[in-house]
């Protein structure tokens, strides 16, 4: 549901402080350790991943949606760190 992904995009743009946690959770979701490996999975530049980690750029909403579609990880967990990591069903 694109509205669901769009909802998180709006929330995340309002606070770049969450970027560090989201990058960490995205790395866990994709089981990668480096910004370069995560960037490849998200079709983003390593520089953009680093900027989000530093809090100088917002998280791209499509990253969350891509991870949600590519993995069995819960959107709530990716965005907030709350709840179960894996989706049920």
PDB file of C-alpha atoms in Angstrom:
ATOM      1  CA  UNK A   1       0.000   0.000   0.000  1.00  0.00           C
ATOM      2  CA  UNK A   2       1.706   3.193  -1.155  1.00  0.00           C
ATOM      3  CA  UNK A   3      -0.161   5.289   1.425  1.00  0.00           C
ATOM      4  CA  UNK A   4       1.507   3.296   4.177  1.00  0.00           C
ATOM      5  CA  UNK A   5       4.976   3.996   2.782  1.00  0.00           C
ATOM      6  CA  UNK A   6       4.069   7.649   2.202  1.00  0.00           C
ATOM      7  CA  UNK A   7       2.976   7.987   5.822  1.00  0.00           C
ATOM      8  CA  UNK A   8       6.414   6.999   7.044  1.00  0.00           C
ATOM      9  CA  UNK A   9       8.085   9.264   4.514  1.00  0.00           C
ATOM     10  CA  UNK A  10       6.284  12.257   6.038  1.00  0.00           C
ATOM     11  CA  UNK A  11       7.100  11.234   9.599  1.00  0.00           C
ATOM     12  CA  UNK A  12      10.770  10.663   8.832  1.00  0.00           C
ATOM     13  CA  UNK A  13      11.252  13.927   6.985  1.00  0.00           C
ATOM     14  CA  UNK A  14      10.236  15.762  10.137  1.00  0.00           C
ATOM     15  CA  UNK A  15      13.070  14.249  12.164  1.00  0.00           C
ATOM     16  CA  UNK A  16      16.485  13.337  10.789  1.00  0.00           C
ATOM     17  CA  UNK A  17      17.497  12.181  14.284  1.00  0.00           C
ATOM     18  CA  UNK A  18      15.906   8.833  13.526  1.00  0.00           C
ATOM     19  CA  UNK A  19      18.250   8.330  10.567  1.00  0.00           C
ATOM     20  CA  UNK A  20      20.987   6.597  12.551  1.00  0.00           C
ATOM     21  CA  UNK A  21      18.591   4.006  13.923  1.00  0.00           C
ATOM     22  CA  UNK A  22      16.910   3.457  10.587  1.00  0.00           C
ATOM     23  CA  UNK A  23      20.220   2.909   8.788  1.00  0.00           C
ATOM     24  CA  UNK A  24      21.172   0.378  11.462  1.00  0.00           C
ATOM     25  CA  UNK A  25      17.821  -1.416  11.110  1.00  0.00           C
ATOM     26  CA  UNK A  26      18.079  -1.410   7.312  1.00  0.00           C
ATOM     27  CA  UNK A  27      21.522  -3.000   7.605  1.00  0.00           C
ATOM     28  CA  UNK A  28      20.022  -5.684   9.849  1.00  0.00           C
ATOM     29  CA  UNK A  29      17.079  -6.236   7.495  1.00  0.00           C
ATOM     30  CA  UNK A  30      19.397  -6.790   4.536  1.00  0.00           C
ATOM     31  CA  UNK A  31      22.063  -8.548   6.625  1.00  0.00           C
ATOM     32  CA  UNK A  32      24.846  -6.213   5.457  1.00  0.00           C
ATOM     33  CA  UNK A  33      27.560  -4.505   7.492  1.00  0.00           C
ATOM     34  CA  UNK A  34      28.764  -1.560   5.407  1.00  0.00           C
ATOM     35  CA  UNK A  35      27.196   1.591   4.023  1.00  0.00           C
ATOM     36  CA  UNK A  36      28.408   0.566   0.549  1.00  0.00           C
ATOM     37  CA  UNK A  37      26.630  -2.812   0.752  1.00  0.00           C
ATOM     38  CA  UNK A  38      23.443  -1.175   2.035  1.00  0.00           C
ATOM     39  CA  UNK A  39      23.602   1.474  -0.671  1.00  0.00           C
ATOM     40  CA  UNK A  40      23.734  -1.244  -3.319  1.00  0.00           C
ATOM     41  CA  UNK A  41      20.633  -2.953  -1.877  1.00  0.00           C
ATOM     42  CA  UNK A  42      18.747   0.363  -1.677  1.00  0.00           C
ATOM     43  CA  UNK A  43      19.997   1.649  -5.058  1.00  0.00           C
ATOM     44  CA  UNK A  44      21.419   4.707  -3.331  1.00  0.00           C
ATOM     45  CA  UNK A  45      24.877   6.207  -3.023  1.00  0.00           C
ATOM     46  CA  UNK A  46      27.107   5.372  -0.057  1.00  0.00           C
ATOM     47  CA  UNK A  47      27.454   9.140   0.472  1.00  0.00           C
ATOM     48  CA  UNK A  48      23.676   9.436   0.920  1.00  0.00           C
ATOM     49  CA  UNK A  49      23.668   6.590   3.453  1.00  0.00           C
ATOM     50  CA  UNK A  50      26.455   8.335   5.376  1.00  0.00           C
ATOM     51  CA  UNK A  51      24.616  11.670   5.285  1.00  0.00           C
ATOM     52  CA  UNK A  52      21.483  10.055   6.705  1.00  0.00           C
ATOM     53  CA  UNK A  53      23.574   8.370   9.393  1.00  0.00           C
ATOM     54  CA  UNK A  54      25.063  11.779  10.320  1.00  0.00           C
ATOM     55  CA  UNK A  55      21.613  13.376  10.350  1.00  0.00           C
ATOM     56  CA  UNK A  56      22.395  15.876   7.581  1.00  0.00           C
ATOM     57  CA  UNK A  57      19.843  14.371   5.159  1.00  0.00           C
ATOM     58  CA  UNK A  58      16.454  12.759   5.747  1.00  0.00           C
ATOM     59  CA  UNK A  59      15.757   9.094   5.198  1.00  0.00           C
ATOM     60  CA  UNK A  60      14.326   8.434   1.747  1.00  0.00           C
ATOM     61  CA  UNK A  61      10.843   6.969   2.048  1.00  0.00           C
ATOM     62  CA  UNK A  62      11.491   4.620  -0.859  1.00  0.00           C
ATOM     63  CA  UNK A  63      14.275   2.958   1.162  1.00  0.00           C
ATOM     64  CA  UNK A  64      11.727   1.859   3.742  1.00  0.00           C
ATOM     65  CA  UNK A  65       9.306   0.683   1.122  1.00  0.00           C
ATOM     66  CA  UNK A  66      12.041  -1.198  -0.771  1.00  0.00           C
ATOM     67  CA  UNK A  67      13.194  -2.959   2.407  1.00  0.00           C
ATOM     68  CA  UNK A  68       9.589  -3.813   3.242  1.00  0.00           C
ATOM     69  CA  UNK A  69       9.125  -5.372  -0.209  1.00  0.00           C
ATOM     70  CA  UNK A  70      12.558  -7.075  -0.385  1.00  0.00           C
ATOM     71  CA  UNK A  71      12.609  -8.588   3.097  1.00  0.00           C
ATOM     72  CA  UNK A  72      10.195 -10.048   5.635  1.00  0.00           C
ATOM     73  CA  UNK A  73      10.821  -7.089   7.957  1.00  0.00           C
ATOM     74  CA  UNK A  74       7.949  -5.114   9.471  1.00  0.00           C
ATOM     75  CA  UNK A  75       7.501  -1.524   8.277  1.00  0.00           C
ATOM     76  CA  UNK A  76       6.850  -0.413  11.862  1.00  0.00           C
ATOM     77  CA  UNK A  77      10.099  -1.979  13.026  1.00  0.00           C
ATOM     78  CA  UNK A  78      12.136  -0.432  10.186  1.00  0.00           C
ATOM     79  CA  UNK A  79      10.693   3.023  10.803  1.00  0.00           C
ATOM     80  CA  UNK A  80      10.533   3.096  14.596  1.00  0.00           C
ATOM     81  CA  UNK A  81      12.425   0.112  15.987  1.00  0.00           C
ATOM     82  CA  UNK A  82       9.279  -0.925  17.866  1.00  0.00           C
ATOM     83  CA  UNK A  83       7.522  -4.243  17.686  1.00  0.00           C
ATOM     84  CA  UNK A  84       8.645  -7.447  16.062  1.00  0.00           C
ATOM     85  CA  UNK A  85      11.353  -7.284  13.407  1.00  0.00           C
ATOM     86  CA  UNK A  86       9.740  -9.877  11.124  1.00  0.00           C
ATOM     87  CA  UNK A  87       6.272  -9.634   9.609  1.00  0.00           C
ATOM     88  CA  UNK A  88       3.800 -12.358  10.361  1.00  0.00           C
ATOM     89  CA  UNK A  89       2.368 -14.148   7.359  1.00  0.00           C
TER      90      UNK A  89
END
